[in-house]
Amino acid sequence: MRSPLPAPGRRSFLAITGVSTAAFALGTGHAAADENVGGKIPADPFGLGVASGDPWPDGFVLWTRLAPKPIEADGHGGMPLRSYTVRYEVAEDEAFTKVVKRGQALATPELAHSVHAEVHGLRPGREYFYRFRAGNEVSPTGRTRTAPDPRSMPAELRFGSASCAAWYHGHFTAYEDMAKQDLDLIFFLGDYIYEYGITKTNWWRQEPLPLGPEHGTEIVTLEQYRLRYSLFKTDAHLQAAHAAAPWVFTTDDHEVQNNYADEWSETGIPPADFLRRRAVAYRAFYENLPLRSTVKPHGPDLALYQRFRWGRLAQIDMLDNRQYRDIYPAGAVIDNSPERHDPKRTMLGARQEKWLYDGLGRSNATWNILATGVVMAEIDRDTGPGQLYSNDIWDGFPANRDRLWNAFRKHKIANPVVLSGDIHRAVAAELKADWKNPDSPAIGTELVCSSVGSDGDGAETDSFAKLWLANPHVKYYNARRGYVTGHMTPTTLTSDFRRVEFVTRPGGPVTTAARFVTEAGKPGLTREV
């Protein structure tokens, strides 16, 4: 079971990561910044693009990071080790003739010259455009939007969900397609980066490996995590997807280390040392993504789980399924041990569970979206008479899942929609009150997006298809790369599984491989394509 964490004073944020609360504030747009701090800006400092995220009814977070040489080996992006003023503008039109907000923040070397400008005072439920300026350098323009008024019933929510983007395994063609979809919101469900060393062994793109030896070892230091984010974020398709819509985030494991659970490392790193690694990994995660200041890490702790509203159409709960979870029962990834059924086992931790159930109890939304890094549906992995389950997904925590189902029943949550990723396969599944009874009514739906790039081209089917489809509540399985789009209205959710034909070379065609409709008040999946 999960061991108690050390007292906060022993692993304070300042002690472990060496960055102050004041340094965070200077990058949010709240703190005053002198007009010309830093002097002359290096040319072309916006090499990592722009992004927005965490939309609320009166604003959002705007992000950029100054990096004229993004993949410099030292992780500083080619920036001198001093602070610089960065200004931003928000407008109602792409030509910036109707600017409604201006502000500035300080890009500090402590935070890798990243800026997280928290903008407020805007109108709910509308589109905005934004850009940054550093000295005479101007960033690309981004498009974003505010969330609707919480009292309103929006006509629609158009969203995308994506996960698992191993840049070295394939081109980010899925992001290219996503940027063209006119989405209101993008859910990222984990594995934004991968920690493995990039070598000829795992280089699956068809072009020659273009990287130096500094990329060839597993990342463990702050500088290495920063460099890995920079490498992935140089991708033009990823930058385009960030500039097209606001994003919201959860993590899975590869933002730190494969299969980690709380302070436990699968490679046997002592907990104190692993918490230091987790601290620098979370710091780089914050530095490189459009996250509000309330999410900033404090040492190895990241306040990641959070709630958003899309008017009364949807309540969105972004869940953290790594930071508080118990370790594998009986030490096994795949089993059906008695320990798996321990009623005390938790994926989310007691505090997050209470937050989630309390929030469900207060929800007046038509749809309740739960975004989680790993699959929630039960998947029996033994196609014969026995039973086997993966303890890395929610199957490793059946008691926690049962408590969530009880909350659905208690609060009469009629339309739960689970968004998940992790498995590098596209899956549509119905969530059941009784997994062993095929006639048990569905209580919700789960849409599992495939990977953006991880595991190369994939295939229409593979050796795992029989295993997954042997579970009768699984209605679709595809092993190509891709992502999911959803069109949510007060009466229906239409889900498209977007499939990329190949990613090991650029230009892979993207098509809708399957389309499902879920009616409000009637959980389940009806296939249309």
Short mmCIF file of C-alpha atoms in Angstrom, two decimals:
data_model
loop_
_atom_site.label_atom_id
_atom_site.label_comp_id
_atom_site.label_asym_id
_atom_site.label_seq_id
_atom_site.Cartn_x
_atom_site.Cartn_y
_atom_site.Cartn_z
CA MET A 1 0.00 0.00 0.00
CA ARG A 2 0.98 3.60 -0.45
CA SER A 3 3.49 4.79 2.13
CA PRO A 4 3.13 8.18 3.81
CA LEU A 5 4.98 11.00 2.07
CA PRO A 6 7.77 12.82 3.89
CA ALA A 7 6.86 16.04 5.65
CA PRO A 8 6.64 18.98 3.22
CA GLY A 9 9.54 20.75 4.86
CA ARG A 10 11.90 17.91 3.98
CA ARG A 11 11.20 18.15 0.28
CA SER A 12 10.05 21.69 -0.19
CA PHE A 13 9.71 23.09 -3.67
CA LEU A 14 12.53 25.55 -3.17
CA ALA A 15 14.88 22.94 -1.73
CA ILE A 16 14.38 20.41 -4.51
CA THR A 17 13.98 22.59 -7.59
CA GLY A 18 15.60 25.86 -6.60
CA VAL A 19 12.83 28.14 -7.89
CA SER A 20 10.88 30.62 -5.82
CA THR A 21 7.19 31.46 -5.64
CA ALA A 22 8.07 34.95 -6.82
CA ALA A 23 9.68 33.54 -9.96
CA PHE A 24 6.47 31.70 -10.75
CA ALA A 25 4.40 34.85 -10.23
CA LEU A 26 6.56 36.85 -12.62
CA GLY A 27 5.69 34.47 -15.43
CA THR A 28 1.90 34.55 -14.96
CA GLY A 29 1.15 38.08 -16.05
CA HIS A 30 0.12 39.07 -12.52
CA ALA A 31 3.43 40.49 -11.36
CA ALA A 32 4.78 43.81 -12.59
CA ALA A 33 7.54 43.59 -15.19
CA ASP A 34 9.68 46.54 -16.27
CA GLU A 35 9.19 47.56 -19.89
CA ASN A 36 12.68 46.68 -21.10
CA VAL A 37 14.06 44.03 -18.76
CA GLY A 38 16.80 41.92 -20.29
CA GLY A 39 18.03 44.11 -23.11
CA LYS A 40 18.23 42.93 -26.71
CA ILE A 41 16.32 39.74 -27.46
CA PRO A 42 18.05 37.05 -29.54
CA ALA A 43 16.58 36.73 -33.03
CA ASP A 44 13.68 34.32 -33.64
CA PRO A 45 12.95 33.56 -29.96
CA PHE A 46 9.55 31.91 -30.57
CA GLY A 47 10.90 28.63 -31.91
CA LEU A 48 8.54 26.59 -29.73
CA GLY A 49 5.39 28.35 -30.86
CA VAL A 50 2.48 29.54 -28.75
CA ALA A 51 -0.31 27.81 -26.88
CA SER A 52 -3.37 28.42 -24.73
CA GLY A 53 -5.12 26.33 -22.13
CA ASP A 54 -7.30 26.01 -19.04
CA PRO A 55 -10.24 28.04 -20.44
CA TRP A 56 -12.68 29.58 -17.99
CA PRO A 57 -15.62 31.90 -18.73
CA ASP A 58 -13.63 35.12 -18.47
CA GLY A 59 -10.22 34.04 -19.73
CA PHE A 60 -7.50 31.44 -20.20
CA VAL A 61 -3.76 30.85 -19.91
CA LEU A 62 -1.49 32.00 -22.74
CA TRP A 63 1.88 30.28 -23.06
CA THR A 64 5.12 30.72 -24.88
CA ARG A 65 8.76 30.00 -24.14
CA LEU A 66 11.69 31.98 -25.49
CA ALA A 67 13.98 29.54 -27.29
CA PRO A 68 15.84 30.79 -30.38
CA LYS A 69 17.85 27.53 -30.43
CA PRO A 70 15.35 25.06 -29.00
CA ILE A 71 17.50 21.93 -28.97
CA GLU A 72 20.72 23.34 -27.54
CA ALA A 73 22.17 20.51 -25.46
CA ASP A 74 22.16 22.48 -22.18
CA GLY A 75 18.35 22.75 -22.19
CA HIS A 76 18.29 26.57 -22.09
CA GLY A 77 17.02 26.94 -25.67
CA GLY A 78 19.80 29.30 -26.71
CA MET A 79 18.72 32.01 -24.24
CA PRO A 80 21.15 34.00 -22.08
CA LEU A 81 20.71 33.32 -18.37
CA ARG A 82 18.86 36.54 -17.59
CA SER A 83 15.21 37.60 -17.53
CA TYR A 84 13.31 39.29 -20.36
CA THR A 85 10.04 41.18 -20.63
CA VAL A 86 7.44 39.52 -22.84
CA ARG A 87 4.25 41.36 -23.83
CA TYR A 88 1.01 39.84 -25.07
CA GLU A 89 -2.09 41.03 -26.88
CA VAL A 90 -5.56 39.47 -27.07
CA ALA A 91 -7.93 40.53 -29.85
CA GLU A 92 -11.37 39.72 -31.15
CA ASP A 93 -10.06 39.40 -34.70
CA GLU A 94 -7.06 37.78 -36.32
CA ALA A 95 -5.86 41.11 -37.72
CA PHE A 96 -5.69 42.58 -34.18
CA THR A 97 -7.77 45.62 -35.06
CA LYS A 98 -9.93 45.01 -31.95
CA VAL A 99 -7.41 44.41 -29.15
CA VAL A 100 -9.23 43.84 -25.85
CA LYS A 101 -6.33 42.93 -23.53
CA ARG A 102 -2.67 43.81 -23.26
CA GLY A 103 -0.24 42.71 -20.62
CA GLN A 104 3.29 41.65 -19.88
CA ALA A 105 5.21 39.09 -17.88
CA LEU A 106 8.80 38.26 -17.09
CA ALA A 107 10.41 35.26 -18.77
CA THR A 108 13.00 34.05 -16.27
CA PRO A 109 15.81 31.49 -16.66
CA GLU A 110 14.49 29.80 -13.51
CA LEU A 111 11.47 28.69 -15.55
CA ALA A 112 13.31 28.12 -18.84
CA HIS A 113 12.10 31.53 -20.08
CA SER A 114 8.51 30.30 -20.20
CA VAL A 115 5.52 32.60 -19.83
CA HIS A 116 2.11 31.62 -18.44
CA ALA A 117 -0.02 34.75 -18.84
CA GLU A 118 -3.35 34.36 -17.03
CA VAL A 119 -5.85 36.56 -18.85
CA HIS A 120 -9.16 37.59 -17.24
CA GLY A 121 -11.97 40.04 -17.92
CA LEU A 122 -13.05 38.62 -21.29
CA ARG A 123 -16.48 37.67 -22.59
CA PRO A 124 -17.63 34.07 -22.09
CA GLY A 125 -18.10 31.62 -24.91
CA ARG A 126 -16.30 33.41 -27.70
CA GLU A 127 -13.25 33.14 -29.92
CA TYR A 128 -10.13 35.24 -29.38
CA PHE A 129 -6.73 35.61 -31.01
CA TYR A 130 -3.42 36.28 -29.24
CA ARG A 131 0.26 36.92 -29.86
CA PHE A 132 3.42 37.75 -27.94
CA ARG A 133 6.12 40.32 -28.43
CA ALA A 134 9.67 40.26 -27.03
CA GLY A 135 11.67 43.31 -28.05
CA ASN A 136 10.98 43.71 -31.76
CA GLU A 137 10.23 40.01 -32.24
CA VAL A 138 6.60 38.96 -32.71
CA SER A 139 5.29 35.44 -32.20
CA PRO A 140 2.93 33.50 -34.45
CA THR A 141 -0.77 34.15 -33.80
CA GLY A 142 -2.82 31.70 -31.80
CA ARG A 143 -6.56 31.12 -31.69
CA THR A 144 -8.35 30.30 -28.45
CA ARG A 145 -11.70 30.71 -26.76
CA THR A 146 -13.28 31.25 -23.37
CA ALA A 147 -15.60 28.73 -21.77
CA PRO A 148 -19.32 29.54 -21.93
CA ASP A 149 -21.20 31.23 -19.09
CA PRO A 150 -21.74 28.50 -16.47
CA ARG A 151 -25.48 29.30 -16.39
CA SER A 152 -25.91 28.90 -20.16
CA MET A 153 -26.72 25.85 -22.26
CA PRO A 154 -24.28 25.95 -25.21
CA ALA A 155 -25.44 24.54 -28.50
CA GLU A 156 -22.32 22.40 -28.82
CA LEU A 157 -18.84 21.44 -27.69
CA ARG A 158 -16.44 20.26 -30.38
CA PHE A 159 -13.43 18.54 -28.81
CA GLY A 160 -10.47 16.37 -29.67
CA SER A 161 -8.65 13.88 -27.46
CA ALA A 162 -5.09 12.68 -27.98
CA SER A 163 -2.29 10.85 -26.16
CA CYS A 164 1.03 9.10 -26.55
CA ALA A 165 3.19 11.16 -28.88
CA ALA A 166 6.58 9.51 -29.32
CA TRP A 167 8.09 11.86 -31.89
CA TYR A 168 10.87 9.43 -32.71
CA HIS A 169 8.36 6.69 -33.62
CA GLY A 170 6.45 8.66 -36.22
CA HIS A 171 5.34 11.96 -37.68
CA PHE A 172 2.70 13.97 -35.84
CA THR A 173 0.23 13.78 -38.72
CA ALA A 174 -2.62 13.39 -36.24
CA TYR A 175 -1.82 16.84 -34.82
CA GLU A 176 -1.77 18.25 -38.34
CA ASP A 177 -5.29 16.95 -38.94
CA MET A 178 -6.47 18.06 -35.51
CA ALA A 179 -5.40 21.64 -36.21
CA LYS A 180 -7.80 21.69 -39.18
CA GLN A 181 -10.89 20.52 -37.30
CA ASP A 182 -12.14 23.84 -35.81
CA LEU A 183 -12.22 22.40 -32.28
CA ASP A 184 -13.32 24.27 -29.17
CA LEU A 185 -11.13 22.27 -26.80
CA ILE A 186 -8.40 19.62 -26.95
CA PHE A 187 -7.92 17.04 -24.21
CA PHE A 188 -4.41 15.67 -23.85
CA LEU A 189 -4.52 12.41 -21.90
CA GLY A 190 -0.90 11.62 -21.12
CA ASP A 191 2.55 10.79 -22.51
CA TYR A 192 3.19 14.19 -24.10
CA ILE A 193 6.86 13.19 -24.10
CA TYR A 194 8.76 9.94 -23.56
CA GLU A 195 11.73 9.59 -21.27
CA TYR A 196 13.68 6.92 -23.16
CA GLY A 197 16.95 7.63 -24.88
CA ILE A 198 16.49 8.18 -28.63
CA THR A 199 18.82 5.89 -30.58
CA LYS A 200 18.90 4.02 -33.88
CA THR A 201 17.19 1.14 -32.09
CA ASN A 202 13.95 3.03 -31.39
CA TRP A 203 14.12 5.49 -34.30
CA TRP A 204 11.18 4.33 -36.45
CA ARG A 205 10.90 7.24 -38.88
CA GLN A 206 12.16 6.43 -42.36
CA GLU A 207 14.53 9.40 -42.57
CA PRO A 208 18.00 9.20 -40.93
CA LEU A 209 18.29 9.90 -37.22
CA PRO A 210 19.20 13.63 -37.02
CA LEU A 211 20.05 13.94 -33.31
CA GLY A 212 23.24 14.23 -31.32
CA PRO A 213 24.33 11.95 -28.46
CA GLU A 214 22.75 14.21 -25.81
CA HIS A 215 19.37 12.74 -26.83
CA GLY A 216 20.54 9.14 -26.59
CA THR A 217 20.17 8.43 -22.87
CA GLU A 218 17.13 8.18 -20.62
CA ILE A 219 16.31 11.61 -19.26
CA VAL A 220 16.63 12.17 -15.51
CA THR A 221 17.77 15.78 -14.96
CA LEU A 222 15.86 19.04 -15.32
CA GLU A 223 17.99 20.05 -18.29
CA GLN A 224 17.28 16.73 -20.02
CA TYR A 225 13.53 16.95 -19.46
CA ARG A 226 13.56 20.51 -20.79
CA LEU A 227 15.47 19.40 -23.87
CA ARG A 228 13.04 16.56 -24.53
CA TYR A 229 10.05 18.92 -24.41
CA SER A 230 11.89 21.31 -26.71
CA LEU A 231 12.64 18.55 -29.20
CA PHE A 232 9.03 17.39 -29.40
CA LYS A 233 7.67 20.94 -29.44
CA THR A 234 9.76 21.93 -32.45
CA ASP A 235 7.34 19.84 -34.49
CA ALA A 236 5.32 22.15 -36.74
CA HIS A 237 2.15 20.03 -36.52
CA LEU A 238 2.19 20.04 -32.73
CA GLN A 239 2.69 23.81 -32.76
CA ALA A 240 -0.24 24.18 -35.18
CA ALA A 241 -2.55 22.11 -32.95
CA HIS A 242 -1.59 24.21 -29.93
CA ALA A 243 -2.21 27.43 -31.85
CA ALA A 244 -5.64 26.25 -33.05
CA ALA A 245 -7.50 25.73 -29.75
CA PRO A 246 -7.08 25.71 -25.96
CA TRP A 247 -5.81 22.49 -24.38
CA VAL A 248 -6.39 20.83 -21.01
CA PHE A 249 -4.06 18.17 -19.66
CA THR A 250 -3.50 15.16 -17.56
CA THR A 251 -0.39 12.98 -17.43
CA ASP A 252 0.25 9.29 -17.63
CA ASP A 253 3.61 7.74 -16.83
CA HIS A 254 6.14 8.75 -19.51
CA GLU A 255 6.18 12.39 -18.45
CA VAL A 256 8.30 10.98 -15.59
CA GLN A 257 9.10 7.25 -15.99
CA ASN A 258 7.33 4.21 -17.39
CA ASN A 259 4.78 2.62 -15.02
CA TYR A 260 5.60 4.75 -12.00
CA ALA A 261 3.14 4.89 -9.12
CA ASP A 262 3.40 7.72 -6.62
CA GLU A 263 6.95 7.40 -5.22
CA TRP A 264 7.52 3.88 -6.61
CA SER A 265 9.81 3.33 -9.61
CA GLU A 266 9.70 0.12 -11.63
CA THR A 267 13.51 0.23 -11.97
CA GLY A 268 14.02 0.26 -8.20
CA ILE A 269 15.06 3.88 -7.72
CA PRO A 270 14.85 4.60 -3.96
CA PRO A 271 11.76 6.71 -3.13
CA ALA A 272 13.71 9.79 -2.01
CA ASP A 273 15.74 9.80 -5.25
CA PHE A 274 12.68 9.10 -7.37
CA LEU A 275 10.80 12.01 -5.79
CA ARG A 276 13.66 14.29 -6.82
CA ARG A 277 13.35 13.00 -10.39
CA ARG A 278 9.58 13.47 -10.27
CA ALA A 279 10.11 17.04 -9.05
CA VAL A 280 12.23 18.06 -12.05
CA ALA A 281 9.95 16.17 -14.45
CA TYR A 282 6.88 17.99 -13.13
CA ARG A 283 8.70 21.30 -13.26
CA ALA A 284 9.54 20.78 -16.95
CA PHE A 285 5.93 19.71 -17.57
CA TYR A 286 4.70 23.01 -16.10
CA GLU A 287 7.32 25.09 -17.90
CA ASN A 288 6.37 23.75 -21.31
CA LEU A 289 2.56 23.69 -21.24
CA PRO A 290 -0.23 26.29 -20.91
CA LEU A 291 -1.12 25.61 -17.29
CA ARG A 292 -2.44 28.07 -14.74
CA SER A 293 -0.40 29.01 -11.68
CA THR A 294 -2.57 26.86 -9.38
CA VAL A 295 -1.11 23.82 -11.18
CA LYS A 296 2.51 24.79 -10.58
CA PRO A 297 4.47 22.01 -8.90
CA HIS A 298 5.74 22.15 -5.35
CA GLY A 299 8.68 19.80 -5.41
CA PRO A 300 7.39 16.38 -6.48
CA ASP A 301 3.74 17.41 -5.99
CA LEU A 302 1.66 18.68 -8.90
CA ALA A 303 -1.91 19.97 -8.36
CA LEU A 304 -3.00 18.41 -11.62
CA TYR A 305 -6.57 17.26 -11.15
CA GLN A 306 -9.04 20.05 -11.83
CA ARG A 307 -12.58 20.76 -12.99
CA PHE A 308 -13.86 22.79 -15.93
CA ARG A 309 -17.40 23.63 -17.03
CA TRP A 310 -18.74 24.10 -20.54
CA GLY A 311 -21.86 25.91 -19.39
CA ARG A 312 -24.54 23.41 -18.37
CA LEU A 313 -23.68 21.22 -21.33
CA ALA A 314 -20.67 19.47 -19.80
CA GLN A 315 -18.76 19.17 -16.56
CA ILE A 316 -15.15 18.14 -17.21
CA ASP A 317 -13.08 16.41 -14.54
CA MET A 318 -9.41 16.03 -15.43
CA LEU A 319 -8.11 13.15 -13.30
CA ASP A 320 -4.59 12.37 -12.09
CA ASN A 321 -4.08 8.61 -12.23
CA ARG A 322 -0.34 8.41 -11.43
CA GLN A 323 0.57 10.64 -8.52
CA TYR A 324 -1.55 8.97 -5.83
CA ARG A 325 -2.02 5.40 -7.03
CA ASP A 326 -1.05 2.26 -5.16
CA ILE A 327 1.66 0.04 -6.60
CA TYR A 328 1.01 -3.17 -8.53
CA PRO A 329 -0.65 -5.84 -6.39
CA ALA A 330 1.64 -8.80 -5.79
CA GLY A 331 4.23 -6.93 -7.88
CA ALA A 332 2.69 -8.11 -11.16
CA VAL A 333 1.52 -6.04 -14.14
CA ILE A 334 -0.83 -8.80 -15.37
CA ASP A 335 -2.60 -11.07 -12.85
CA ASN A 336 -5.82 -11.71 -10.95
CA SER A 337 -4.38 -11.83 -7.47
CA PRO A 338 -6.47 -11.41 -4.31
CA GLU A 339 -4.51 -8.22 -3.63
CA ARG A 340 -6.02 -6.68 -6.75
CA HIS A 341 -9.42 -6.76 -5.04
CA ASP A 342 -8.26 -5.11 -1.80
CA PRO A 343 -11.06 -2.60 -1.00
CA LYS A 344 -8.47 -0.06 0.14
CA ARG A 345 -6.69 0.10 -3.21
CA THR A 346 -6.95 3.43 -4.99
CA MET A 347 -6.03 4.83 -8.38
CA LEU A 348 -6.85 8.42 -7.40
CA GLY A 349 -6.03 8.72 -3.70
CA ALA A 350 -8.56 9.52 -0.97
CA ARG A 351 -8.50 13.30 -1.41
CA GLN A 352 -8.97 13.19 -5.19
CA GLU A 353 -11.71 10.59 -4.86
CA LYS A 354 -13.63 12.81 -2.44
CA TRP A 355 -13.15 15.83 -4.71
CA LEU A 356 -14.46 13.84 -7.68
CA TYR A 357 -17.52 12.39 -5.95
CA ASP A 358 -18.42 15.72 -4.34
CA GLY A 359 -18.14 17.41 -7.72
CA LEU A 360 -20.35 14.81 -9.38
CA GLY A 361 -22.89 15.40 -6.63
CA ARG A 362 -23.05 19.11 -7.48
CA SER A 363 -23.10 18.67 -11.26
CA ASN A 364 -26.11 19.98 -13.17
CA ALA A 365 -24.51 19.29 -16.55
CA THR A 366 -26.11 17.17 -19.25
CA TRP A 367 -22.81 15.35 -19.86
CA ASN A 368 -20.10 14.51 -17.32
CA ILE A 369 -16.69 14.02 -18.93
CA LEU A 370 -13.99 12.19 -16.97
CA ALA A 371 -10.55 12.46 -18.61
CA THR A 372 -8.13 9.82 -17.38
CA GLY A 373 -4.80 8.61 -18.72
CA VAL A 374 -5.61 4.89 -18.75
CA VAL A 375 -8.50 2.64 -19.77
CA MET A 376 -11.39 2.44 -17.30
CA ALA A 377 -13.46 -0.40 -18.83
CA GLU A 378 -12.82 -3.90 -17.52
CA ILE A 379 -10.77 -5.93 -19.98
CA ASP A 380 -10.39 -9.64 -19.25
CA ARG A 381 -7.15 -10.57 -20.99
CA ASP A 382 -7.70 -14.34 -20.86
CA THR A 383 -9.71 -15.43 -23.90
CA GLY A 384 -10.29 -18.82 -22.30
CA PRO A 385 -12.11 -19.76 -19.09
CA GLY A 386 -9.63 -18.00 -16.82
CA GLN A 387 -9.30 -14.33 -15.91
CA LEU A 388 -6.33 -11.99 -16.26
CA TYR A 389 -6.22 -8.22 -15.90
CA SER A 390 -3.76 -5.39 -16.39
CA ASN A 391 -2.97 -3.70 -13.12
CA ASP A 392 -1.60 -0.69 -14.97
CA ILE A 393 -5.12 0.45 -15.95
CA TRP A 394 -8.30 0.77 -13.87
CA ASP A 395 -8.54 -3.03 -13.75
CA GLY A 396 -5.81 -2.87 -11.12
CA PHE A 397 -8.17 -0.87 -8.90
CA PRO A 398 -11.62 -2.48 -9.13
CA ALA A 399 -12.67 -1.21 -5.70
CA ASN A 400 -11.89 2.37 -6.73
CA ARG A 401 -13.92 1.85 -9.91
CA ASP A 402 -16.80 0.42 -7.87
CA ARG A 403 -16.76 3.49 -5.64
CA LEU A 404 -16.99 5.67 -8.74
CA TRP A 405 -19.91 3.58 -10.05
CA ASN A 406 -21.61 4.04 -6.66
CA ALA A 407 -21.18 7.80 -7.02
CA PHE A 408 -22.79 7.63 -10.47
CA ARG A 409 -25.78 5.81 -8.96
CA LYS A 410 -26.02 7.99 -5.85
CA HIS A 411 -26.02 11.23 -7.80
CA LYS A 412 -28.02 9.87 -10.76
CA ILE A 413 -25.26 10.76 -13.23
CA ALA A 414 -27.00 9.78 -16.45
CA ASN A 415 -24.38 10.59 -19.05
CA PRO A 416 -20.81 9.77 -17.98
CA VAL A 417 -18.27 9.93 -20.80
CA VAL A 418 -14.76 8.64 -20.11
CA LEU A 419 -11.90 9.82 -22.32
CA SER A 420 -8.70 7.77 -22.06
CA GLY A 421 -5.60 6.76 -23.99
CA ASP A 422 -2.35 4.94 -23.14
CA ILE A 423 -2.79 1.69 -25.11
CA HIS A 424 -1.81 2.97 -28.61
CA ARG A 425 -5.07 1.54 -29.95
CA ALA A 426 -8.46 3.10 -30.68
CA VAL A 427 -11.26 1.51 -28.66
CA ALA A 428 -14.92 2.31 -28.11
CA ALA A 429 -16.48 0.62 -25.09
CA GLU A 430 -19.63 0.70 -23.04
CA LEU A 431 -19.22 0.97 -19.28
CA LYS A 432 -21.23 -1.68 -17.45
CA ALA A 433 -22.71 -2.04 -13.99
CA ASP A 434 -22.08 -5.80 -14.26
CA TRP A 435 -19.13 -6.68 -16.47
CA LYS A 436 -19.89 -10.41 -16.52
CA ASN A 437 -23.44 -9.99 -17.82
CA PRO A 438 -23.51 -8.96 -21.51
CA ASP A 439 -27.15 -7.88 -21.03
CA SER A 440 -26.28 -5.53 -18.17
CA PRO A 441 -27.30 -1.97 -19.13
CA ALA A 442 -24.61 0.51 -20.05
CA ILE A 443 -24.05 3.23 -17.48
CA GLY A 444 -21.65 5.27 -19.63
CA THR A 445 -19.34 5.25 -22.62
CA GLU A 446 -15.57 5.24 -22.99
CA LEU A 447 -13.66 6.62 -25.97
CA VAL A 448 -10.04 5.47 -26.05
CA CYS A 449 -7.87 7.44 -28.46
CA SER A 450 -4.98 5.74 -30.19
CA SER A 451 -1.47 7.18 -30.06
CA VAL A 452 -0.37 10.23 -32.03
CA GLY A 453 2.96 8.65 -32.92
CA SER A 454 3.92 5.87 -30.52
CA ASP A 455 4.59 2.43 -32.03
CA GLY A 456 4.93 3.54 -35.62
CA ASP A 457 2.34 2.85 -38.32
CA GLY A 458 0.35 0.18 -36.52
CA ALA A 459 -2.26 -1.86 -38.41
CA GLU A 460 -6.01 -2.18 -38.88
CA THR A 461 -5.89 -5.14 -36.52
CA ASP A 462 -3.22 -6.95 -34.54
CA SER A 463 -2.62 -9.81 -32.14
CA PHE A 464 -4.43 -8.01 -29.29
CA ALA A 465 -7.67 -7.50 -31.21
CA LYS A 466 -9.09 -10.92 -30.29
CA LEU A 467 -8.37 -10.27 -26.61
CA TRP A 468 -10.12 -6.89 -26.53
CA LEU A 469 -13.09 -7.85 -28.70
CA ALA A 470 -13.71 -10.96 -26.62
CA ASN A 471 -15.06 -8.54 -24.04
CA PRO A 472 -18.63 -7.93 -25.35
CA HIS A 473 -18.80 -4.33 -24.11
CA VAL A 474 -15.92 -3.42 -26.47
CA LYS A 475 -17.58 -2.23 -29.68
CA TYR A 476 -14.55 -1.15 -31.72
CA TYR A 477 -10.82 -1.83 -31.92
CA ASN A 478 -8.23 -0.45 -34.35
CA ALA A 479 -4.43 -0.51 -34.08
CA ARG A 480 -3.55 2.43 -36.36
CA ARG A 481 -2.33 5.78 -35.04
CA GLY A 482 -4.83 8.61 -34.63
CA TYR A 483 -7.08 10.53 -32.24
CA VAL A 484 -10.76 11.09 -31.40
CA THR A 485 -13.08 14.01 -32.07
CA GLY A 486 -16.38 14.56 -30.32
CA HIS A 487 -19.36 16.74 -31.23
CA MET A 488 -21.45 17.13 -28.09
CA THR A 489 -24.89 18.75 -28.06
CA PRO A 490 -27.68 18.77 -25.44
CA THR A 491 -29.11 15.63 -27.07
CA THR A 492 -26.24 13.63 -28.61
CA LEU A 493 -22.53 12.92 -28.58
CA THR A 494 -21.09 12.00 -31.98
CA SER A 495 -17.61 10.49 -31.74
CA ASP A 496 -15.27 10.11 -34.71
CA PHE A 497 -12.20 7.88 -34.54
CA ARG A 498 -9.68 9.57 -36.84
CA ARG A 499 -7.18 7.09 -38.30
CA VAL A 500 -3.78 7.90 -39.82
CA GLU A 501 -2.75 5.41 -42.52
CA PHE A 502 0.98 5.72 -41.78
CA VAL A 503 3.28 7.91 -39.64
CA THR A 504 6.80 6.59 -40.27
CA ARG A 505 6.89 8.97 -43.22
CA PRO A 506 5.02 12.27 -43.64
CA GLY A 507 1.74 12.78 -45.47
CA GLY A 508 -0.28 9.87 -44.16
CA PRO A 509 -3.96 10.16 -45.19
CA VAL A 510 -6.35 10.74 -42.27
CA THR A 511 -9.89 9.33 -42.41
CA THR A 512 -12.78 8.63 -40.05
CA ALA A 513 -12.46 4.91 -39.40
CA ALA A 514 -15.55 4.69 -37.17
CA ARG A 515 -18.32 6.98 -35.92
CA PHE A 516 -20.52 6.36 -32.90
CA VAL A 517 -23.54 8.21 -31.54
CA THR A 518 -24.55 8.29 -27.88
CA GLU A 519 -27.92 9.79 -26.98
CA ALA A 520 -28.29 11.82 -23.79
CA GLY A 521 -30.15 9.69 -21.27
CA LYS A 522 -29.31 6.48 -23.16
CA PRO A 523 -25.74 5.47 -22.33
CA GLY A 524 -24.21 3.26 -24.95
CA LEU A 525 -22.78 3.32 -28.45
CA THR A 526 -24.59 3.16 -31.79
CA ARG A 527 -22.25 2.80 -34.74
CA GLU A 528 -22.93 4.95 -37.81
CA VAL A 529 -19.70 4.50 -39.82
#
